[in-house]
XYZ file of C-alpha atoms in Angstrom:
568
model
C 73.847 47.736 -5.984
C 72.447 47.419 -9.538
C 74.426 45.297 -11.723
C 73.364 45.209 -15.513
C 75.246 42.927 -18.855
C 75.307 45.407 -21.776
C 75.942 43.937 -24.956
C 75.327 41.026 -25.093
C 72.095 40.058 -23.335
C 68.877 41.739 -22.491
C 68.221 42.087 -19.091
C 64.489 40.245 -19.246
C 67.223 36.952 -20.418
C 68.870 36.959 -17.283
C 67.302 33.674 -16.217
C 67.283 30.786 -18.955
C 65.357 29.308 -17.094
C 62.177 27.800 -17.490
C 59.180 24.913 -16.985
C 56.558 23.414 -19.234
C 54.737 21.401 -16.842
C 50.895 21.519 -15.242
C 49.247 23.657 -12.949
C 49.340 21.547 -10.338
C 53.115 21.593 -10.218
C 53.308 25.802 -9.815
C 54.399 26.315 -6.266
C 57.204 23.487 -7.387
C 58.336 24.947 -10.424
C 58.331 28.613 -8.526
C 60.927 27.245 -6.153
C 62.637 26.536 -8.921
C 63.492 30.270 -9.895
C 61.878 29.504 -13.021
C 60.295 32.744 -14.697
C 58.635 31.167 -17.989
C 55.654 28.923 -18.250
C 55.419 27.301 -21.410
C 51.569 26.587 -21.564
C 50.108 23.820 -23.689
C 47.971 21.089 -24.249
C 45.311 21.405 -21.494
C 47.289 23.514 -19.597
C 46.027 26.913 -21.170
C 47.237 26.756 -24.792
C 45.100 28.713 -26.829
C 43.217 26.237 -28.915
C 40.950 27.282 -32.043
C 37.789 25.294 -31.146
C 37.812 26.003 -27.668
C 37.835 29.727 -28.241
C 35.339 30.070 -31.243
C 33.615 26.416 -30.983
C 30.306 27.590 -32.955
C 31.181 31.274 -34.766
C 33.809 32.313 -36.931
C 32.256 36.080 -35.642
C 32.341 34.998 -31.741
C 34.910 34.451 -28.970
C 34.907 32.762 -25.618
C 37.424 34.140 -23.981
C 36.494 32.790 -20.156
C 38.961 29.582 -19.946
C 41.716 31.601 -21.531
C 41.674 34.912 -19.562
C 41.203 32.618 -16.707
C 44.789 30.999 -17.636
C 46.373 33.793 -18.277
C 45.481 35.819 -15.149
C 46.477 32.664 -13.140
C 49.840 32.156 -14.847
C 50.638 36.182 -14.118
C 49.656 35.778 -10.976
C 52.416 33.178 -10.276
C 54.994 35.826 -11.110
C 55.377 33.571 -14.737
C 56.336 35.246 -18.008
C 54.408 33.366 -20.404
C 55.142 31.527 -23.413
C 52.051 30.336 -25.082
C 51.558 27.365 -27.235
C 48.030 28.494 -30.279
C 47.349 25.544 -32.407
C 43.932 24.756 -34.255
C 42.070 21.078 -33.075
C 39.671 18.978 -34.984
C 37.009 21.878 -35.233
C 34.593 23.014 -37.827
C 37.161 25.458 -39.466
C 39.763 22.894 -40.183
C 40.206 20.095 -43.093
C 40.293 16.913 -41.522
C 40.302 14.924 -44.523
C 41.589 11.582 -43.808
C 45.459 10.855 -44.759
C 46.291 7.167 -44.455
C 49.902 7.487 -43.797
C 49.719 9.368 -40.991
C 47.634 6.861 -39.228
C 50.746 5.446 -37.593
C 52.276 8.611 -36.107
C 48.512 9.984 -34.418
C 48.687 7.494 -31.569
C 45.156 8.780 -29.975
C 46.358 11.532 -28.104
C 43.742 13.752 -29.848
C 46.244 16.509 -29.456
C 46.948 16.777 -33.192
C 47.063 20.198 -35.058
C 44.596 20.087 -38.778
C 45.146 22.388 -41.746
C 42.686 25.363 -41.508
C 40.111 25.561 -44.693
C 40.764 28.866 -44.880
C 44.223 30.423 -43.677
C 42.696 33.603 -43.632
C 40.491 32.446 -40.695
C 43.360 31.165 -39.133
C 45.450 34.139 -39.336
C 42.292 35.953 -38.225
C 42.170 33.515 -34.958
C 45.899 34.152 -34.230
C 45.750 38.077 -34.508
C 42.746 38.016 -31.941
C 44.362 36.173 -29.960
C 47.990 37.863 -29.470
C 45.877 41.516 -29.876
C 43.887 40.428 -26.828
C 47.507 39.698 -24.542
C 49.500 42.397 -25.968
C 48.646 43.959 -22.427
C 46.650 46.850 -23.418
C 43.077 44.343 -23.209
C 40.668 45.568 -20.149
C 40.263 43.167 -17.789
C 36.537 42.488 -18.389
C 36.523 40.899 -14.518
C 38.858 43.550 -13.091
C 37.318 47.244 -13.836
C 40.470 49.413 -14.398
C 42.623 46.490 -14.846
C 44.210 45.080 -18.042
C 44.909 41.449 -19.299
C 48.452 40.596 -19.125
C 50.502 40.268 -21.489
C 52.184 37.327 -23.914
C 55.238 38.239 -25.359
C 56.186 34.854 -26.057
C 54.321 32.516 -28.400
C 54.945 29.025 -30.631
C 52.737 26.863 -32.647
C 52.077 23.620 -33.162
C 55.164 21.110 -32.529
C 56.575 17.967 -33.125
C 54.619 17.997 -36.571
C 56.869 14.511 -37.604
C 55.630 12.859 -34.544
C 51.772 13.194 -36.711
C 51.189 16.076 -34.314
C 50.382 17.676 -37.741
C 47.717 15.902 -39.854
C 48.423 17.342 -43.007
C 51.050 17.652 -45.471
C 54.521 19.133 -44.570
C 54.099 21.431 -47.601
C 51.409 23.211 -45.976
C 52.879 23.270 -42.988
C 56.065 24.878 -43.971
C 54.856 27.263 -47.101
C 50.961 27.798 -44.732
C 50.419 27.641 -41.964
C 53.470 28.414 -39.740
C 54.110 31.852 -42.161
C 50.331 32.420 -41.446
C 50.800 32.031 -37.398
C 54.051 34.446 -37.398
C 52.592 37.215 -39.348
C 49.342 37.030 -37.540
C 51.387 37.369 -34.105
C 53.547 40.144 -35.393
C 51.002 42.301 -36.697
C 49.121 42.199 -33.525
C 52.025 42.498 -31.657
C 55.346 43.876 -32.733
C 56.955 43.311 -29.684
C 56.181 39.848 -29.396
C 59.027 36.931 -29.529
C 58.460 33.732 -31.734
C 59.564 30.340 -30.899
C 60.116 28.444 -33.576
C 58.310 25.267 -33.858
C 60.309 22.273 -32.902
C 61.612 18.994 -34.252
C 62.909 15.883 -32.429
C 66.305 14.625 -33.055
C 69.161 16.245 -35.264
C 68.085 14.577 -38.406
C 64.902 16.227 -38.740
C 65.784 19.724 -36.802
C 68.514 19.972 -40.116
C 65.661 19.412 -42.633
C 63.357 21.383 -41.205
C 65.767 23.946 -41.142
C 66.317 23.372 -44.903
C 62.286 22.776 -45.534
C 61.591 26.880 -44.278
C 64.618 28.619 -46.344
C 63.427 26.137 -49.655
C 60.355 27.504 -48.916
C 60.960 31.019 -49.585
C 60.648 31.892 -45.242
C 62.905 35.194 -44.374
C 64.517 33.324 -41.702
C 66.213 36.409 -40.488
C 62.955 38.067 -39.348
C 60.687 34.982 -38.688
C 62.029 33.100 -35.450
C 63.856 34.398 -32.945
C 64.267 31.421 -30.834
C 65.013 28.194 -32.501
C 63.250 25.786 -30.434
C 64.971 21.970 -30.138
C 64.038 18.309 -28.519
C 66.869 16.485 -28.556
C 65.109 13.230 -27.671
C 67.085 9.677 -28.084
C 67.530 8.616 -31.712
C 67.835 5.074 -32.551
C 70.225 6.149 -35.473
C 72.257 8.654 -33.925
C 73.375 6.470 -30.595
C 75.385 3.516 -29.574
C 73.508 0.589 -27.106
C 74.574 3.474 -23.921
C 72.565 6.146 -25.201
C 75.890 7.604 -26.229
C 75.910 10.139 -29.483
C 77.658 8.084 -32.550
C 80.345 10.486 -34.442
C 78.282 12.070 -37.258
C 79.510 13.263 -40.701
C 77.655 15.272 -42.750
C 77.366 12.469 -45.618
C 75.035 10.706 -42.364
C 73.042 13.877 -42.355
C 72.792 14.527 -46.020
C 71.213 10.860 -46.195
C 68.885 11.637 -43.924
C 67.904 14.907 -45.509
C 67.191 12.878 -48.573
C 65.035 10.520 -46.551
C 62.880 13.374 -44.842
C 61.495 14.242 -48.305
C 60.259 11.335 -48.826
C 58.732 10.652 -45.907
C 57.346 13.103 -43.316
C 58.533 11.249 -40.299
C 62.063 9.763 -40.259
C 62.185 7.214 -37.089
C 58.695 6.564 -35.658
C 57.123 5.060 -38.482
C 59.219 2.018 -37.916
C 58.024 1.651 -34.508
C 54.429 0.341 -32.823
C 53.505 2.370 -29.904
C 51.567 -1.064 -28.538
C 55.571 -2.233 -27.896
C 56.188 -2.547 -24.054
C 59.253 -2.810 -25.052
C 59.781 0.695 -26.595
C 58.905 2.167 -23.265
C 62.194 0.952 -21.654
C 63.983 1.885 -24.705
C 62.634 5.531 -24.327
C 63.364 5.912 -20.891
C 66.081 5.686 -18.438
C 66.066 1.718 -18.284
C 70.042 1.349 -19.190
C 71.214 4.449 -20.618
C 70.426 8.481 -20.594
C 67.999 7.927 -23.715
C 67.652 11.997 -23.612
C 71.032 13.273 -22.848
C 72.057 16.119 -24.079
C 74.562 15.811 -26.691
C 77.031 18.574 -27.803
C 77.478 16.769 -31.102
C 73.830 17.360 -31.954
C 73.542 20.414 -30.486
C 77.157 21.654 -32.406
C 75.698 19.995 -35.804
C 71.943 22.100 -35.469
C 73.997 25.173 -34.829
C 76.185 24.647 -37.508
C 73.532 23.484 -40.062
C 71.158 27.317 -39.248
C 74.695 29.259 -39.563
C 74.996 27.210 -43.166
C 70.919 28.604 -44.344
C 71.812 31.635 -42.056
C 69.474 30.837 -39.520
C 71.286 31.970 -36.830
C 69.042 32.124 -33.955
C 69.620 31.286 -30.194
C 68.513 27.677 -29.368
C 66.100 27.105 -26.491
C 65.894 23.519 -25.968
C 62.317 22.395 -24.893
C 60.521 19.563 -23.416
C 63.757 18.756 -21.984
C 62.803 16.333 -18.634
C 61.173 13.179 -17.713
C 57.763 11.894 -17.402
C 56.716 9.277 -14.713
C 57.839 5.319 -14.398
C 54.437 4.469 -15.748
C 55.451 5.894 -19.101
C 59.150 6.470 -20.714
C 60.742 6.812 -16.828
C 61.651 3.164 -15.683
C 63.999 4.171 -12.930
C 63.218 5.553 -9.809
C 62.559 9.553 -10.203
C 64.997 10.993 -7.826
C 67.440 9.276 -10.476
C 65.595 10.617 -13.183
C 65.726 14.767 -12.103
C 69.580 14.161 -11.118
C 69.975 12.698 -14.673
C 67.819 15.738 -15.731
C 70.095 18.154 -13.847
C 73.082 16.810 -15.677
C 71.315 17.398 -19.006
C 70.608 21.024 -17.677
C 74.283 21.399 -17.615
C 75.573 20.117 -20.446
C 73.216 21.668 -22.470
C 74.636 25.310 -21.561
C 77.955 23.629 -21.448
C 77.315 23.311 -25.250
C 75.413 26.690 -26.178
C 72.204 25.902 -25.463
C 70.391 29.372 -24.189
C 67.504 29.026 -22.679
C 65.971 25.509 -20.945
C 62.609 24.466 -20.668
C 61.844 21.812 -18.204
C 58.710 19.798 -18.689
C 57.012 17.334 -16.357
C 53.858 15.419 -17.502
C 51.507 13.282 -15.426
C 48.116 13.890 -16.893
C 46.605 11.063 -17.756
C 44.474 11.780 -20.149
C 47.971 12.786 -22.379
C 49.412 9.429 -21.253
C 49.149 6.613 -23.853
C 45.656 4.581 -24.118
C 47.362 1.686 -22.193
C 47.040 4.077 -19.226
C 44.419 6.147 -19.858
C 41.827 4.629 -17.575
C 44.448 5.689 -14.651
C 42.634 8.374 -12.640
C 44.111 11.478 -11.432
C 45.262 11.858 -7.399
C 47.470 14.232 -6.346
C 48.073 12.390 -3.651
C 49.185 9.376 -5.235
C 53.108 8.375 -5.860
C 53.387 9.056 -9.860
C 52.349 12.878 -8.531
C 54.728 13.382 -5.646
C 57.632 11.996 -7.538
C 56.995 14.610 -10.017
C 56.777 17.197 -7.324
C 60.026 15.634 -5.926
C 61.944 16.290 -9.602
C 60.984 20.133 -9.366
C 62.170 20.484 -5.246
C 65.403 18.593 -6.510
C 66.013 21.371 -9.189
C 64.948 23.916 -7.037
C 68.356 22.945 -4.782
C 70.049 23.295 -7.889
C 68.575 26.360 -9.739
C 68.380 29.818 -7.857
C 68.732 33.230 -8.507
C 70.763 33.983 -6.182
C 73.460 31.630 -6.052
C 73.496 30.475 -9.983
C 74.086 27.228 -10.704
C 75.706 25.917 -7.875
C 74.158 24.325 -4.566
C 71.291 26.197 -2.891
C 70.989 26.168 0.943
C 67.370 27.928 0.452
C 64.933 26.786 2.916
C 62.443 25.989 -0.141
C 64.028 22.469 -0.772
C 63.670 21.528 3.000
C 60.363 19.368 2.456
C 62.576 17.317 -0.450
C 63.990 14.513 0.178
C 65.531 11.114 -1.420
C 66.434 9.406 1.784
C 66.528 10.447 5.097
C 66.692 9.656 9.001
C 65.822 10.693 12.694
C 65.891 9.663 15.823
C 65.101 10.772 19.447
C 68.720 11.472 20.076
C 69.975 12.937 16.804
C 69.132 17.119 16.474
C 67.791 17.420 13.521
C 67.261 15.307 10.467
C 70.065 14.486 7.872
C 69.237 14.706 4.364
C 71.121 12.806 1.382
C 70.348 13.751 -1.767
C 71.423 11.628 -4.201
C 72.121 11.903 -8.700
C 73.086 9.030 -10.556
C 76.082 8.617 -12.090
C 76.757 5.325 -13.865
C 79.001 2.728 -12.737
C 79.816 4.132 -9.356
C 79.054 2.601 -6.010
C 78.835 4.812 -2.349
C 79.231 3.135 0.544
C 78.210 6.321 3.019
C 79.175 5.840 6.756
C 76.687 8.154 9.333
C 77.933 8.803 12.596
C 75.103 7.580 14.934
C 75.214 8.871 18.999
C 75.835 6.099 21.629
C 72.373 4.672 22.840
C 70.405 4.656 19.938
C 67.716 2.100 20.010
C 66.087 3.005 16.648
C 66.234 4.900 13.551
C 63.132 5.615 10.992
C 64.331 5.502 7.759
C 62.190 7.230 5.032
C 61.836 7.443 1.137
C 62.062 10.546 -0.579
C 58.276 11.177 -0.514
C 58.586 11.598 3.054
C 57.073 8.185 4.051
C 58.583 5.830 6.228
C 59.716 2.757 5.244
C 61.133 1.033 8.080
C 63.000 0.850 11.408
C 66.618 0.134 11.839
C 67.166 -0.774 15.560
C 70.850 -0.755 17.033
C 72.537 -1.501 19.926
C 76.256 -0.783 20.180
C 76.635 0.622 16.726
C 77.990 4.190 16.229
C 77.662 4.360 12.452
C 74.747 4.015 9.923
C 75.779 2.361 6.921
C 73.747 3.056 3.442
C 75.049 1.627 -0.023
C 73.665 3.701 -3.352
C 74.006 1.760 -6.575
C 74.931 4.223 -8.285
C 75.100 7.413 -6.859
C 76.882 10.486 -5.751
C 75.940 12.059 -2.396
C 75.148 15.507 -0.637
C 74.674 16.000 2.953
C 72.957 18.887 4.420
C 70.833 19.580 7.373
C 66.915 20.304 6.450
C 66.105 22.424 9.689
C 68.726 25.407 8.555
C 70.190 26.704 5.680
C 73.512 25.276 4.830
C 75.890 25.608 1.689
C 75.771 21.354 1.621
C 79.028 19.332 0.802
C 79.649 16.753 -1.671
C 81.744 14.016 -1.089
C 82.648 13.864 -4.535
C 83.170 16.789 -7.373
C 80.192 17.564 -10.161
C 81.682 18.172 -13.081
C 80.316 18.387 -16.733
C 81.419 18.154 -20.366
C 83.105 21.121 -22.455
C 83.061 23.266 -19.439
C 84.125 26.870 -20.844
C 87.211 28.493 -19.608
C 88.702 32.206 -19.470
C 90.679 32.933 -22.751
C 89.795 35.293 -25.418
C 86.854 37.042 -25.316
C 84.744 37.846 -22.623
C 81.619 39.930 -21.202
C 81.289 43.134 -20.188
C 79.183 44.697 -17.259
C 77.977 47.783 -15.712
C 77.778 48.158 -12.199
C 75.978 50.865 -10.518
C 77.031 51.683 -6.689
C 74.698 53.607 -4.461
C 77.432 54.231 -2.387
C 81.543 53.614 -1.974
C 81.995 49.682 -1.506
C 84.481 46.703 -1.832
C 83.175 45.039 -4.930
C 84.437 41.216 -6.426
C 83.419 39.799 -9.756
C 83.373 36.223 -9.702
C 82.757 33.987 -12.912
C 81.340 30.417 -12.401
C 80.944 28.024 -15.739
C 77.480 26.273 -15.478
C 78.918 23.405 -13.354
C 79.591 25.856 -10.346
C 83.179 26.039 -10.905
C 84.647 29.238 -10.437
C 86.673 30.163 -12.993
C 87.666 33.675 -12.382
C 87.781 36.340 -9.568
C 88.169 40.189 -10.113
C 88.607 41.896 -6.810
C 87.890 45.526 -8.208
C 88.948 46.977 -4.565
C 87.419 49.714 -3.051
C 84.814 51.550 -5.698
C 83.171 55.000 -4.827
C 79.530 55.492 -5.890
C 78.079 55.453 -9.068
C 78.249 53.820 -12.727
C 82.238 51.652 -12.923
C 82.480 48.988 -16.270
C 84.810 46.105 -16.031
C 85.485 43.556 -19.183
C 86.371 39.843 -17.989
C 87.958 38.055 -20.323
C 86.490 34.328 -21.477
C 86.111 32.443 -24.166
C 82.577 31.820 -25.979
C 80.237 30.165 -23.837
C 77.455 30.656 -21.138
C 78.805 31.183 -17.585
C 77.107 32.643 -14.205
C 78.592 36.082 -13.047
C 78.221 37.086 -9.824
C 79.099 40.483 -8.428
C 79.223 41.278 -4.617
C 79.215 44.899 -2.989
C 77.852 46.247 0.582
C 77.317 42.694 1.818
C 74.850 41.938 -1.207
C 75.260 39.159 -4.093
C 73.508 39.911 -7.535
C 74.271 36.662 -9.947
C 73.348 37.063 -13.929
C 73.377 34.466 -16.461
C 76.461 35.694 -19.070
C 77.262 34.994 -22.687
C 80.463 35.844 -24.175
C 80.562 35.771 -27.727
């Protein structure tokens, strides 16, 4: 059975779905379905000094290739962060104000001296992954290829030490013309901003700058990280009018960075405020994400949004709840950002210390230590969430059965029980286990798979295990199983049939009884088209539903095919 969208999405978008995290997280992020790897940062970015550190005439390709031929190996599609670093071909001439905002991560982007060298550096670099490179370490091989590419982000954070002017009018222009003259078939994410107030004026910065906005981006890339301005003492999004956003326009010229000036990065107490201490500090909110859509249609800058860096970093940092809490929080986020018309997801985890703020910086690296498996944790919890073949809905695949939260085991029970657990605020589980007659003992363990104590019975038939707060799963870890909730998922401006809708071709091999089922991004299904008996070849079907993202799944000949599904 080959089942294809026309229309409205290309078939290499069929999965949203993707991770900007570190190497050592790949077999976890695999699991996940994911088939994009944002690389950055250390994590094979291409970075100006690194590949011509003494000649403007030379290249050192070695580290890079290296990358690249990794990340393709992992089956990843890759989407490729090239930014220039405090290097002899850059002006690092020292601006005061923007001492605040460069808090030592040394991963700060400098204004070339000559743009020409830096569109020079760009164009070498997507000509040498537009796939048609020989592999200098694999005779009669070629160098895969990068289709997707972004710049330097988060230049109001002082990821950016220069001047907004030549950011906007210089050197972004310079890295988008330099891609697509290398490579025509290339896709550009646009560089991102954090929070709605400076997404809008950056929006308004490129079209005042003369940038054809219609041929420049094609993905509009967002963080919609907590803003002190923009949410109540719950991390809840305040009701915006545009007069708010006007005002804040107004501010962004005058300053380059709206909201972290204010703050000192030396405050403990900004960590909690960042992070999940009381409130979802990065939830998705459909108000932002309504008012950034609104604000592009306005310049016409109507491009799909991919929301990036969306995800949670470890305790030590912005995370000050436990992490299984943190990737269930995450998942919700997940789905209420396609709930509100985000398209594509990027889900980042970061753990290298050397990115981590100086506070922690003398923390060495081991894999084996807790701050790692947590992260690994977050990706297996995903992975139960995000799959291929099921959409977004519970996944009995048997690549989540080394994750765990909490579970238990005993000499008499058959196999071990596995609760998962997300938080949801305010609500308290009391879950009751059936435990066989004659127990003497039961391990319990955390969800790194350590044990963390013994709970010995005598008479007792139940096990008894209060979450604060939490919603709960059960499933058994030694087989597949579809999993039960003891209490429905649901998520905000969940789309439902109505106007509209998506249309499909479906290609039998040979006569079958074929359903269409839709599913919103919660799992919910919202439609089901029992097409009845279909001989071979090509049949179309429109289903009807309003705008929105949704999961369509088609069966035939005892096979499931599932495809993300936009209906305008």
């Amino acid at each position: 059975m080959i089942l294809s969208l026309f229309l409205f999405i290309p078939e290499t978008e069929a999965n949203p779905y993707a991770v900007g995290g570190h190497w050592w997280y790949a077999d976890s992020a695999r699991s996940t379905g994911a088939k994009w790897l944002r690389m950055w940062r250390g994590d094979g970015g291409a970075v100006w000094g690194d590949i011509q550190p003494v000649s403007l005439d030379s290249f050192v390709w070695d580290d890079q290739d290296r990358w690249i031929r990794w990340a393709d190996s992992c089956g990843f599609n890759i989407m490729l962060t090239v930014r220039t670093n405090k290097c002899k071909w850059v002006d690092t001439t020292h601006i005061p104000e923007l001492d605040s905002l460069n808090f030592a991560f040394g991963d700060v982007s400098y204004p070339p001296k000559n743009y020409q060298d830096w569109y020079n550096f760009v164009y070498a670099v997507a000509s040498r992954y537009d796939g048609n490179t020989p592999d200098p370490l694999r005779p009669g091989k070629f160098l895969p290829e990068v289709r997707y590419y972004e710049t330097q982000a988060e230049p109001d954070w002082g990821y950016w030490y220069g001047t907004k002017e030549a950011y906007f009018d210089l050197f972004v222009p310079t890295f988008v013309r330099a891609v697509r003259d290398a490579n025509p078939n290339a896709v550009i994410i646009g560089p991102s901003f954090t929070g709605y107030g400076i997404a809008l004026a950056a929006i308004q910065e490129m079209v005042d700058s003369g940038i054809d906005t219609s041929v420049i981006i094609d993905f509009y890339r967002t963080h919609l990280e907590y803003d002190p301005e923009g949410h109540d003492a719950w991390g809840n999004p305040k009701p915006v009018n545009w007069d708010t956003v006007q005002a804040k326009l107004n501010d962004y010229t005058n300053r380059w960075a709206i909201r972290f000036v204010q703050y000192s990065y030396k405050d403990s107490s900004l960590y909690d405020k960042r992070g999940f201490h009381d409130y979802e500090s990065w939830r998705t909110s459909p108000i932002l994400i309504d008012y950034e859509k609104r604000w592009m249609a306005h310049y016409g800058y109507s491009r799909p949004l991919w929301w990036t860096e969306l995800g949670h970093f470890d305790y030590r940092w912005w995370t000050s709840i436990p992490q299984p809490e943190a990737a269930a929080r995450t998942w919700k986020k997940i789905i209420n950002g396609f709930s509100s018309g985000v398209e594509w997801m990027c889900y980042s985890v970061m753990l290298q210390p050397a990115l981590i703020l100086p506070l922690y910086a003398s923390v060495p690296w081991d894999p084996n230590q807790l701050y790692a498996q947590d992260s690994k944790f977050s990706f297996a919890f995903l992975a139960s969430k995000i799959n291929e073949e099921t959409g977004f809905r519970f996944s009995g695949s048997d690549t989540i059965s080394h994750s765990y939260l909490f579970w238990f085991k005993s000499d008499t029970l058959t196999s071990f029980i596995l609760l998962s657990a997300w938080a949801d605020s305010g609500i308290t589980d009391t879950i009751k286990v059936p435990v066989p007659p004659g127990t003497q003992w039961i391990t319990l363990y955390n969800y790194l798979g350590r044990p963390v104590g013994d709970l010995t019975f005598s008479d007792s038939v139940e096990l008894v295990l209060t979450w604060q707060p939490v919603m709960v799963e059960f499933c058994q870890t030694t087989r597949a199983s579809e999993g039960l909730a003891n209490k429905p998922f649901t998520a905000t401006s969940s789309p439902n049939p109505g106007t509209g809708g998506i249309g499909l071709t479906l290609i039998l091999p040979a006569e079958s009884d074929v359903i269409l089922r839709l599913y919103d991004p919660t799992g919910r299904l919202v439609l089901m088209n029992d097409m009845g008996r279909l001989g071979p070849g090509e049949h179309r079907a429109f289903i009807p539903a309003k705008p929105g993202v949704y999961f369509l799944e088609a069966e035939a000949g005892g096979y499931r095919r599932v495809l993300k599904a936009v209906a305008k």
